[in-house]
Amino acid sequence: ECHNGGCADLEGNHQPHDCKGRILLEQDISAPLKEGGTTVYACLYRDPADPQSFNFRNTLDLSLDSESRVAAQIEQATGIIFRRLFQEAALASTMDANRIGYVRLCQLYQATTAASRPQKSGGKGEPVDVRILLSGIKKRATVPEVMELKLTGEYVKDLETVRLGKKQFSGKAVDANESLRLVLEAVGCSPGGKVPAGLLRVANNSHIPAEELTAVRAQTGHVFPYATIDARGHIFDVFQKLPDMEQAVFVPGQVESSVTIL
C-alpha cells in the first residue's frame, strides 16, 4: 500500500521510496534484470469495461521484448509497453469473455420455465419455481455473497440483466463449496428447509462443490440432479479429474447443444 501520495510519472534514474505500507504484492525480478537491463515489472490500469475497477498486468514479457538495457531507456520501454497494452485493450473491448455464460444462463432459464407456459403454447400449465443467483465477491468487498436476479423470459432484456448483475462482482475466486452453501441458504434450501429439484451452475470453470453437494444430498435424503456449464473451456483441462458423482453432468458451454443435452 502506498502512503506517499499515490502514483506518479515514472522517469529514468528515479529513486524508490519505502513508505512502510502493507505488502500487497512482491516479485523477485533478479533474473529478468540480468537478462534485460531495465525492467518494467507490471502496471495497473483502469478496466475499460468498468472504470471503477483496475486491472493488473505483468509486463515482464513486454519489457524484455523492448530490449531496454539502461535506465535512460526506460521512457522508451514504457512507451512500447503502453502501445502493446493499448492494442490488447482495444481488442478486448470488442468482445466480452463472459458472453457465452450470459447466453447459456438465459437459455437455461427459458428451458426450465417452459413447463409453466399454457398448454396451448406447448407447456404443461404447471407453476415452476426457478431461482437465479449470482455468487462471488463484489467489488470493494472482501467476503463472498449472493445476489438474486429476476429474469423475465425476454431473451435480450434478460441478457442485459445478467450482464449488469455480473458487473457488480469482481473476478476474485471463491471456493465452489462456499458458493453453493450461500446459494442454498439464500433460496431456503439449507438443512431443514426445502429440497431443490435440481441445481444448474453456469461458470467460467469446472470446479465442483463435491463436499457441499454430497452433504446436502445426505441431509435431504434426495439425490437431486446437478450440472455445470463451463463457459470458458476449463473442463477440457480437468475432465479426467472430475469426480464421479451420481446424477452429475458437466458440459462445455461453447457447444451450442449444451442446454439441450441437459
JSON list of N, CA, C and O in Angstrom, two decimals, residues 92-115:
[
{"chain": "A", "resi": 92, "resn": "ALA", "atom": "N", "xyz": [-9.76, -6.34, -26.70]},
{"chain": "A", "resi": 92, "resn": "ALA", "atom": "CA", "xyz": [-10.66, -6.90, -25.68]},
{"chain": "A", "resi": 92, "resn": "ALA", "atom": "C", "xyz": [-11.98, -6.15, -25.61]},
{"chain": "A", "resi": 92, "resn": "ALA", "atom": "O", "xyz": [-13.00, -6.71, -25.23]},
{"chain": "A", "resi": 93, "resn": "SER", "atom": "N", "xyz": [-11.96, -4.85, -25.96]},
{"chain": "A", "resi": 93, "resn": "SER", "atom": "CA", "xyz": [-13.18, -4.06, -25.87]},
{"chain": "A", "resi": 93, "resn": "SER", "atom": "C", "xyz": [-14.21, -4.47, -26.91]},
{"chain": "A", "resi": 93, "resn": "SER", "atom": "O", "xyz": [-15.37, -4.09, -26.83]},
{"chain": "A", "resi": 94, "resn": "THR", "atom": "N", "xyz": [-13.79, -5.25, -27.91]},
{"chain": "A", "resi": 94, "resn": "THR", "atom": "CA", "xyz": [-14.73, -5.67, -28.95]},
{"chain": "A", "resi": 94, "resn": "THR", "atom": "C", "xyz": [-15.43, -6.97, -28.59]},
{"chain": "A", "resi": 94, "resn": "THR", "atom": "O", "xyz": [-16.28, -7.43, -29.34]},
{"chain": "A", "resi": 95, "resn": "MET", "atom": "N", "xyz": [-15.08, -7.56, -27.46]},
{"chain": "A", "resi": 95, "resn": "MET", "atom": "CA", "xyz": [-15.70, -8.83, -27.07]},
{"chain": "A", "resi": 95, "resn": "MET", "atom": "C", "xyz": [-15.85, -8.89, -25.55]},
{"chain": "A", "resi": 95, "resn": "MET", "atom": "O", "xyz": [-15.16, -8.21, -24.81]},
{"chain": "A", "resi": 96, "resn": "ASP", "atom": "N", "xyz": [-16.78, -9.71, -25.11]},
{"chain": "A", "resi": 96, "resn": "ASP", "atom": "CA", "xyz": [-16.99, -9.94, -23.68]},
{"chain": "A", "resi": 96, "resn": "ASP", "atom": "C", "xyz": [-16.78, -11.41, -23.42]},
{"chain": "A", "resi": 96, "resn": "ASP", "atom": "O", "xyz": [-17.56, -12.26, -23.88]},
{"chain": "A", "resi": 97, "resn": "ALA", "atom": "N", "xyz": [-15.74, -11.74, -22.65]},
{"chain": "A", "resi": 97, "resn": "ALA", "atom": "CA", "xyz": [-15.40, -13.14, -22.42]},
{"chain": "A", "resi": 97, "resn": "ALA", "atom": "C", "xyz": [-16.49, -13.87, -21.65]},
{"chain": "A", "resi": 97, "resn": "ALA", "atom": "O", "xyz": [-16.54, -15.11, -21.66]},
{"chain": "A", "resi": 98, "resn": "ASN", "atom": "N", "xyz": [-17.37, -13.13, -20.98]},
{"chain": "A", "resi": 98, "resn": "ASN", "atom": "CA", "xyz": [-18.44, -13.76, -20.21]},
{"chain": "A", "resi": 98, "resn": "ASN", "atom": "C", "xyz": [-19.71, -13.95, -21.02]},
{"chain": "A", "resi": 98, "resn": "ASN", "atom": "O", "xyz": [-20.70, -14.47, -20.50]},
{"chain": "A", "resi": 99, "resn": "ARG", "atom": "N", "xyz": [-19.69, -13.55, -22.28]},
{"chain": "A", "resi": 99, "resn": "ARG", "atom": "CA", "xyz": [-20.90, -13.55, -23.09]},
{"chain": "A", "resi": 99, "resn": "ARG", "atom": "C", "xyz": [-21.53, -14.94, -23.20]},
{"chain": "A", "resi": 99, "resn": "ARG", "atom": "O", "xyz": [-22.75, -15.09, -23.14]},
{"chain": "A", "resi": 100, "resn": "ILE", "atom": "N", "xyz": [-20.70, -15.95, -23.39]},
{"chain": "A", "resi": 100, "resn": "ILE", "atom": "CA", "xyz": [-21.23, -17.31, -23.52]},
{"chain": "A", "resi": 100, "resn": "ILE", "atom": "C", "xyz": [-22.00, -17.70, -22.26]},
{"chain": "A", "resi": 100, "resn": "ILE", "atom": "O", "xyz": [-23.08, -18.30, -22.33]},
{"chain": "A", "resi": 101, "resn": "GLY", "atom": "N", "xyz": [-21.44, -17.35, -21.10]},
{"chain": "A", "resi": 101, "resn": "GLY", "atom": "CA", "xyz": [-22.13, -17.66, -19.86]},
{"chain": "A", "resi": 101, "resn": "GLY", "atom": "C", "xyz": [-23.47, -16.97, -19.75]},
{"chain": "A", "resi": 101, "resn": "GLY", "atom": "O", "xyz": [-24.46, -17.56, -19.31]},
{"chain": "A", "resi": 102, "resn": "TYR", "atom": "N", "xyz": [-23.54, -15.69, -20.17]},
{"chain": "A", "resi": 102, "resn": "TYR", "atom": "CA", "xyz": [-24.81, -14.96, -20.15]},
{"chain": "A", "resi": 102, "resn": "TYR", "atom": "C", "xyz": [-25.85, -15.67, -21.02]},
{"chain": "A", "resi": 102, "resn": "TYR", "atom": "O", "xyz": [-27.01, -15.86, -20.62]},
{"chain": "A", "resi": 103, "resn": "VAL", "atom": "N", "xyz": [-25.42, -16.04, -22.22]},
{"chain": "A", "resi": 103, "resn": "VAL", "atom": "CA", "xyz": [-26.34, -16.67, -23.17]},
{"chain": "A", "resi": 103, "resn": "VAL", "atom": "C", "xyz": [-26.86, -17.99, -22.63]},
{"chain": "A", "resi": 103, "resn": "VAL", "atom": "O", "xyz": [-28.07, -18.27, -22.67]},
{"chain": "A", "resi": 104, "resn": "ARG", "atom": "N", "xyz": [-25.95, -18.84, -22.12]},
{"chain": "A", "resi": 104, "resn": "ARG", "atom": "CA", "xyz": [-26.37, -20.15, -21.63]},
{"chain": "A", "resi": 104, "resn": "ARG", "atom": "C", "xyz": [-27.31, -20.02, -20.42]},
{"chain": "A", "resi": 104, "resn": "ARG", "atom": "O", "xyz": [-28.26, -20.78, -20.28]},
{"chain": "A", "resi": 105, "resn": "LEU", "atom": "N", "xyz": [-27.06, -19.05, -19.56]},
{"chain": "A", "resi": 105, "resn": "LEU", "atom": "CA", "xyz": [-27.92, -18.85, -18.40]},
{"chain": "A", "resi": 105, "resn": "LEU", "atom": "C", "xyz": [-29.33, -18.48, -18.83]},
{"chain": "A", "resi": 105, "resn": "LEU", "atom": "O", "xyz": [-30.32, -19.02, -18.31]},
{"chain": "A", "resi": 106, "resn": "CYS", "atom": "N", "xyz": [-29.44, -17.57, -19.78]},
{"chain": "A", "resi": 106, "resn": "CYS", "atom": "CA", "xyz": [-30.76, -17.17, -20.27]},
{"chain": "A", "resi": 106, "resn": "CYS", "atom": "C", "xyz": [-31.46, -18.32, -20.98]},
{"chain": "A", "resi": 106, "resn": "CYS", "atom": "O", "xyz": [-32.69, -18.49, -20.86]},
{"chain": "A", "resi": 107, "resn": "GLN", "atom": "N", "xyz": [-30.71, -19.11, -21.73]},
{"chain": "A", "resi": 107, "resn": "GLN", "atom": "CA", "xyz": [-31.29, -20.27, -22.41]},
{"chain": "A", "resi": 107, "resn": "GLN", "atom": "C", "xyz": [-31.80, -21.30, -21.40]},
{"chain": "A", "resi": 107, "resn": "GLN", "atom": "O", "xyz": [-32.87, -21.88, -21.57]},
{"chain": "A", "resi": 108, "resn": "LEU", "atom": "N", "xyz": [-31.02, -21.51, -20.33]},
{"chain": "A", "resi": 108, "resn": "LEU", "atom": "CA", "xyz": [-31.45, -22.45, -19.29]},
{"chain": "A", "resi": 108, "resn": "LEU", "atom": "C", "xyz": [-32.72, -21.96, -18.61]},
{"chain": "A", "resi": 108, "resn": "LEU", "atom": "O", "xyz": [-33.62, -22.76, -18.30]},
{"chain": "A", "resi": 109, "resn": "TYR", "atom": "N", "xyz": [-32.80, -20.66, -18.37]},
{"chain": "A", "resi": 109, "resn": "TYR", "atom": "CA", "xyz": [-33.99, -20.12, -17.72]},
{"chain": "A", "resi": 109, "resn": "TYR", "atom": "C", "xyz": [-35.23, -20.35, -18.59]},
{"chain": "A", "resi": 109, "resn": "TYR", "atom": "O", "xyz": [-36.27, -20.77, -18.10]},
{"chain": "A", "resi": 110, "resn": "GLN", "atom": "N", "xyz": [-35.10, -20.09, -19.86]},
{"chain": "A", "resi": 110, "resn": "GLN", "atom": "CA", "xyz": [-36.23, -20.29, -20.76]},
{"chain": "A", "resi": 110, "resn": "GLN", "atom": "C", "xyz": [-36.64, -21.76, -20.82]},
{"chain": "A", "resi": 110, "resn": "GLN", "atom": "O", "xyz": [-37.82, -22.10, -20.85]},
{"chain": "A", "resi": 111, "resn": "ALA", "atom": "N", "xyz": [-35.62, -22.65, -20.82]},
{"chain": "A", "resi": 111, "resn": "ALA", "atom": "CA", "xyz": [-35.91, -24.08, -20.90]},
{"chain": "A", "resi": 111, "resn": "ALA", "atom": "C", "xyz": [-36.57, -24.60, -19.63]},
{"chain": "A", "resi": 111, "resn": "ALA", "atom": "O", "xyz": [-37.51, -25.40, -19.69]},
{"chain": "A", "resi": 112, "resn": "THR", "atom": "N", "xyz": [-36.10, -24.16, -18.47]},
{"chain": "A", "resi": 112, "resn": "THR", "atom": "CA", "xyz": [-36.63, -24.66, -17.21]},
{"chain": "A", "resi": 112, "resn": "THR", "atom": "C", "xyz": [-37.99, -24.07, -16.85]},
{"chain": "A", "resi": 112, "resn": "THR", "atom": "O", "xyz": [-38.74, -24.66, -16.07]},
{"chain": "A", "resi": 113, "resn": "THR", "atom": "N", "xyz": [-38.33, -22.92, -17.41]},
{"chain": "A", "resi": 113, "resn": "THR", "atom": "CA", "xyz": [-39.63, -22.32, -17.13]},
{"chain": "A", "resi": 113, "resn": "THR", "atom": "C", "xyz": [-40.66, -22.66, -18.19]},
{"chain": "A", "resi": 113, "resn": "THR", "atom": "O", "xyz": [-41.81, -22.22, -18.11]},
{"chain": "A", "resi": 114, "resn": "ALA", "atom": "N", "xyz": [-40.26, -23.48, -19.18]},
{"chain": "A", "resi": 114, "resn": "ALA", "atom": "CA", "xyz": [-41.17, -23.81, -20.28]},
{"chain": "A", "resi": 114, "resn": "ALA", "atom": "C", "xyz": [-42.41, -24.54, -19.79]},
{"chain": "A", "resi": 114, "resn": "ALA", "atom": "O", "xyz": [-43.50, -24.38, -20.36]},
{"chain": "A", "resi": 115, "resn": "ALA", "atom": "N", "xyz": [-42.29, -25.33, -18.72]},
{"chain": "A", "resi": 115, "resn": "ALA", "atom": "CA", "xyz": [-43.42, -26.11, -18.22]},
{"chain": "A", "resi": 115, "resn": "ALA", "atom": "C", "xyz": [-44.54, -25.23, -17.67]},
{"chain": "A", "resi": 115, "resn": "ALA", "atom": "O", "xyz": [-45.71, -25.64, -17.61]}
]
